[in-house]
Coordinates of C-alpha atoms in Angstrom, one line a residue:
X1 CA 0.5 -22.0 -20.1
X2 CA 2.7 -19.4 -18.3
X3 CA 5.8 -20.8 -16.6
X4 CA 6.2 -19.2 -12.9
X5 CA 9.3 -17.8 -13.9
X6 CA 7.5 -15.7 -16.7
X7 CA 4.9 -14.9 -14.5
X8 CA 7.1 -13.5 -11.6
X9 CA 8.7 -11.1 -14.8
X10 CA 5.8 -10.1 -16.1
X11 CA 3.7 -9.5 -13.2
X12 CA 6.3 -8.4 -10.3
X13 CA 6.6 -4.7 -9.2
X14 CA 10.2 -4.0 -9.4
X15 CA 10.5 -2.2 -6.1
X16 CA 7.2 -3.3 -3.5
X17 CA 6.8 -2.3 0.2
X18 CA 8.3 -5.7 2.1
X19 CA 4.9 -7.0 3.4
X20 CA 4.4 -7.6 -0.1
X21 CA 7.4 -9.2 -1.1
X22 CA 8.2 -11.3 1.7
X23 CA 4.4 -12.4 2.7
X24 CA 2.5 -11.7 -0.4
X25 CA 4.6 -12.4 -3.4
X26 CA 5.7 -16.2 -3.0
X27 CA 2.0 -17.4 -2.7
X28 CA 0.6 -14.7 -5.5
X29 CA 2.8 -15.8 -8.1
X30 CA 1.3 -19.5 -7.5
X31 CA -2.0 -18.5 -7.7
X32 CA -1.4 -16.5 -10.4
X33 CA -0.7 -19.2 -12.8
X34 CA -3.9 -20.5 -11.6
X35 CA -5.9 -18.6 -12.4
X36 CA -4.4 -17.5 -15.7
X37 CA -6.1 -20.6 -17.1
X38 CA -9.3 -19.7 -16.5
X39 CA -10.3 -16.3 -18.3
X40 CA -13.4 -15.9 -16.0
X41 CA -11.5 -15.4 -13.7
X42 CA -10.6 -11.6 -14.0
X43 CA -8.8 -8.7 -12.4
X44 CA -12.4 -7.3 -11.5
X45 CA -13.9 -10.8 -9.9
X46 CA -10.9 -10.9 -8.3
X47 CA -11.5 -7.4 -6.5
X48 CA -15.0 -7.8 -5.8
X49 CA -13.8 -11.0 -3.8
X50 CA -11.3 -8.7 -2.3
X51 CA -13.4 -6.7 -1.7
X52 CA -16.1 -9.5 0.4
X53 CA -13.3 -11.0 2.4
X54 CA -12.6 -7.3 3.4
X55 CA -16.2 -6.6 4.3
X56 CA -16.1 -9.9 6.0
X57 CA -12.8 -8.7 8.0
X58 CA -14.3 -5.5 9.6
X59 CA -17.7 -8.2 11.0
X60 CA -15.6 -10.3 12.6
X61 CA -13.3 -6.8 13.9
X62 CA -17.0 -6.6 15.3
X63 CA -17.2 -9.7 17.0
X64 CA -14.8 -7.9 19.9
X65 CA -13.7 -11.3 21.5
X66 CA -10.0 -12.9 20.7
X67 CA -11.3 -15.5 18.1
X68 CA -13.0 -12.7 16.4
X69 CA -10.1 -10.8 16.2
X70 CA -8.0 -13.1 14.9
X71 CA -10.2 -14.5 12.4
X72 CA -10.6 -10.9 11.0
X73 CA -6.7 -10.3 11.2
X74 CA -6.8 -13.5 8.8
X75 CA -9.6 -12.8 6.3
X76 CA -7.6 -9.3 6.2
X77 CA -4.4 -10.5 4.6
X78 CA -6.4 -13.2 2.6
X79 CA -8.0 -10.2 1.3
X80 CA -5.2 -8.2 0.4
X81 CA -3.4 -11.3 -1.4
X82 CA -6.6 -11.5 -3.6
X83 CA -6.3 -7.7 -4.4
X84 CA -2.5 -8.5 -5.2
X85 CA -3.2 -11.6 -7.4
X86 CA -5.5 -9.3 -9.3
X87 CA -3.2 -6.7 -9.8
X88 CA -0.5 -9.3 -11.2
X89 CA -3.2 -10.5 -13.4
X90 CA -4.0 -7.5 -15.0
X91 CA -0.7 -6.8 -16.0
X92 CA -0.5 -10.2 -17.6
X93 CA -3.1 -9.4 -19.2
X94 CA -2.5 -6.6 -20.7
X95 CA -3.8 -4.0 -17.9
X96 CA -7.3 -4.4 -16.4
X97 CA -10.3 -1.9 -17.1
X98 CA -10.5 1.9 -16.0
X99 CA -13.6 0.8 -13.8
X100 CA -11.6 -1.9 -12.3
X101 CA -8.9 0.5 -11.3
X102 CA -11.6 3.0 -10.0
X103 CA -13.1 0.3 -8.2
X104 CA -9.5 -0.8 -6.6
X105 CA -8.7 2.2 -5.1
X106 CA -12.3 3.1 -3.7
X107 CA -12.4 -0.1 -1.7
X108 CA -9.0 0.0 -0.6
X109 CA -10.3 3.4 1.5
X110 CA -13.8 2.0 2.2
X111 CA -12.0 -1.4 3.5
X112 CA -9.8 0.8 5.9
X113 CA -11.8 3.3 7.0
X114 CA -15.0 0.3 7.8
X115 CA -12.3 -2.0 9.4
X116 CA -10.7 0.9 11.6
X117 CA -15.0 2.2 13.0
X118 CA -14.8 -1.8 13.4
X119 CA -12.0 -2.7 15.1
X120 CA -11.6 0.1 17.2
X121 CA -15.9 0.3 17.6
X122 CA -15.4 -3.2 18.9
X123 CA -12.7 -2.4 21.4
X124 CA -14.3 0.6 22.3
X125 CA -17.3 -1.5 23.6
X126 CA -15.6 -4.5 25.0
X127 CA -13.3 -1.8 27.5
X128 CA -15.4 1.4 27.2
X129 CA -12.1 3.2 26.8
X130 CA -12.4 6.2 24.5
X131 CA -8.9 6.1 23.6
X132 CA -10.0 3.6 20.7
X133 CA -12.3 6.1 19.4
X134 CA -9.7 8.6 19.2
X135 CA -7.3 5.6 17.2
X136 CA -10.2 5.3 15.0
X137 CA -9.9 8.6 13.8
X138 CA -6.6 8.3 13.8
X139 CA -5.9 5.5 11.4
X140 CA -8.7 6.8 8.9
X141 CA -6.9 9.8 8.9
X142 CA -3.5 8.5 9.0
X143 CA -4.5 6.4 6.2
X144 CA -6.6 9.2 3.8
X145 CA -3.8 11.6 4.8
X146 CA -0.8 9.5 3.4
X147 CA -2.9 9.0 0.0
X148 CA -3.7 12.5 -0.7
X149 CA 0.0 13.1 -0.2
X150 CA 1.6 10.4 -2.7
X151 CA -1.3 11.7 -4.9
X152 CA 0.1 15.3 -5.2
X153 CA 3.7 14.4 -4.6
X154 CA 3.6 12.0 -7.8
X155 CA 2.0 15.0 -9.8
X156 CA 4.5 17.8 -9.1
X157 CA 7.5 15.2 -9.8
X158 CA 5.6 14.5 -13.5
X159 CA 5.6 18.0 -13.5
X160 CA 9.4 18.4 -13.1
X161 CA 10.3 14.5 -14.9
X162 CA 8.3 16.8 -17.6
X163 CA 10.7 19.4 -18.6
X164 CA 12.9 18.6 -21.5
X165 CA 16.8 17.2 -20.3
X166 CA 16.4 17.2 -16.7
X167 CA 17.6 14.8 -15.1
X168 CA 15.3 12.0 -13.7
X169 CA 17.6 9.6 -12.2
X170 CA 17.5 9.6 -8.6
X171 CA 19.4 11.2 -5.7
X172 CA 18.7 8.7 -3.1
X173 CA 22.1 7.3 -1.0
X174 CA 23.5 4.2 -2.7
X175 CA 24.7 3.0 0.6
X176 CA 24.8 -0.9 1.8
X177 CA 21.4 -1.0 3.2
X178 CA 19.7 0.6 0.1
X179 CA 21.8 -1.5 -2.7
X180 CA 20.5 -4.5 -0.3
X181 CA 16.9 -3.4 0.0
X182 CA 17.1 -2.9 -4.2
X183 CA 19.0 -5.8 -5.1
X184 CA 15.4 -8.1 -3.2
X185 CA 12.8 -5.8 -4.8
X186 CA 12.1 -4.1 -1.2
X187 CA 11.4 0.0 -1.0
X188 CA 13.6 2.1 1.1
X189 CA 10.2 3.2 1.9
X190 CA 9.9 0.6 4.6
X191 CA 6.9 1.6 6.3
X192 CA 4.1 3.2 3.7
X193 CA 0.3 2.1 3.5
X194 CA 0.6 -1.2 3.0
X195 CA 2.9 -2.0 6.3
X196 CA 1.0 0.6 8.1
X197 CA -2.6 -1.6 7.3
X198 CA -1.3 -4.6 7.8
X199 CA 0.2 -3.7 11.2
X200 CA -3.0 -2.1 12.4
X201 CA -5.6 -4.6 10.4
X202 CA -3.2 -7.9 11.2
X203 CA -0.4 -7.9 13.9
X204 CA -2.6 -5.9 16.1
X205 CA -5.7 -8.3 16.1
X206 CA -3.1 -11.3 16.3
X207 CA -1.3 -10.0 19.3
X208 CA -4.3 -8.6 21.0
X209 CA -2.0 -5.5 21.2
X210 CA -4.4 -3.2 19.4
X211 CA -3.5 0.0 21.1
X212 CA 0.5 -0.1 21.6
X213 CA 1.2 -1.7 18.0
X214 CA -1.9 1.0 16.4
X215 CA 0.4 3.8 17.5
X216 CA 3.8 2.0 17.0
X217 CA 2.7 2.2 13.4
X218 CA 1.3 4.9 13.0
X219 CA 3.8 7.0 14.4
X220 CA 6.4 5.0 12.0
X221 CA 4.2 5.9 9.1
X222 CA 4.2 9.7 10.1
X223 CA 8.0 9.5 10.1
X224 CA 8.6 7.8 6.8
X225 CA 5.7 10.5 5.0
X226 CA 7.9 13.3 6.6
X227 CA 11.2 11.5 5.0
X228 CA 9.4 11.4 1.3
X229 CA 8.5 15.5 2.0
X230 CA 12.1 16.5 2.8
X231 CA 13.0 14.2 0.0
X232 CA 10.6 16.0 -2.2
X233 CA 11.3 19.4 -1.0
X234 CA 15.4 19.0 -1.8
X235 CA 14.0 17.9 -5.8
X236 CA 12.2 20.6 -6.2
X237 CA 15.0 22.9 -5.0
X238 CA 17.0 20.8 -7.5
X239 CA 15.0 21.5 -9.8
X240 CA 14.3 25.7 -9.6
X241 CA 18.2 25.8 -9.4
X242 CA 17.9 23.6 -12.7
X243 CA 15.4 26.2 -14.0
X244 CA 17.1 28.8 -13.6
X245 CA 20.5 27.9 -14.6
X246 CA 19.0 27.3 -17.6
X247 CA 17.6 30.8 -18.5
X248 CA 20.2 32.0 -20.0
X249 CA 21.3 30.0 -22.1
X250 CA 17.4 29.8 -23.6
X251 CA 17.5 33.2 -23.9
X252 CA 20.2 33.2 -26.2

């Protein structure tokens, strides 16, 4: 039997987007050392279930009326904890199956991009306002967008963590807010994907405010993607100055 304790070390991210950590993380960890005990109960159940709650989320996005809504806003985050929980129990385990991890990040795009045509589909009908069409498209791409860019942006910093004696540690300010952000596990990346869903997929529904907090977020996610390109772009400038300083002395 695990202890929580053990559990939270083993299984915790050590830096997570805040959602996570503040919303997510006290309950996973509980139901974590749950379901530990069972061995049926595996990383890739656990994302098929994820993965019907999600389906679930986007009918009820359907439904168009406020019960609806809110009852999809609900199964949403109930879906996401389950995807967490069987995240934290694959590393428990000793990492889950390359399937599973294929299977984890395909429904994570079909989840958003079927709960965006059905949240926005819904509104759409309910108002006839074609300005929920538009933030349909707008969140799938938003969303596709932001995962195509952390996708190349890890690669070409393996590329550069790849060179022999460069240095790898990180340049980001060490100021009050960061150390603070750090010290409780929470990114300085304060609004990525998962804030960004959540907002759209949860507050929205919740509030009723779908519109106002749809672009609020989405125009906060834009901002923060820019941030990680300027940060990238000043690395990679690091790192041709690093290049070529060291030129010489390799062709000695």
């Amino acid at each position: 039997m695990y202890s929580l304790a053990e559990i939270q070390r083993r299984t915790r991210k050590p830096l997570d987007a805040w959602w996570t950590v503040l919303l997510v993380d006290p309950v996973a960890g509980r139901l974590v050392r749950f379901a530990a005990r069972y061995r049926w109960i595996t990383p890739n159940r656990l994302t098929a279930l994820a993965a019907v709650v999600g389906l679930g989320a986007a009918a009820c996005f359907a439904g168009q009326s406020r019960g609806w809504l809110v009852l999809g806003a609900v199964l949403f985050h109930l879906g996401f904890v389950a995807d967490c929980v069987a995240g934290r129990i694959a590393r428990l385990r000793g990492g889950g199956s390359l399937f599973g991890a294929w299977f984890d990040f395909m429904f994570d795009r079909v989840r958003a991009v079927l709960c965006a045509l059905a949240l926005m589909g819904g509104q759409y009908r309910r108002t006839g306002e074609t300005v929920f069409v538009w933030l349909a498209a707008l969140v799938i791409a938003l969303d596709l967008l932001r995962y195509l860019n952390a996708g190349q942006m890890s690669r070409i910093r393996a590329v550069m963590r790849a060179d022999p004696g460069y240095p790898t540690g990180e340049r980001a300010g060490r100021d009050r807010v960061t150390a603070w952000l750090r010290r409780r596990r929470i990114r300085v990346h304060l609004v990525s994907g998962v804030e960004f869903e959540m907002f759209v997929f949860v507050v929205a529904p919740l509030t009723g405010w779908i519109a106002g907090v749809t672009l609020t977020a989405g125009a906060l996610l834009a901002a923060f993607e820019v941030r990680l390109v300027v940060l990238l772009w000043q690395a990679t400038r690091r790192h041709a100055a690093w290049t070529a300083a060291r030129r010489p002395l390799v062709a000695r």
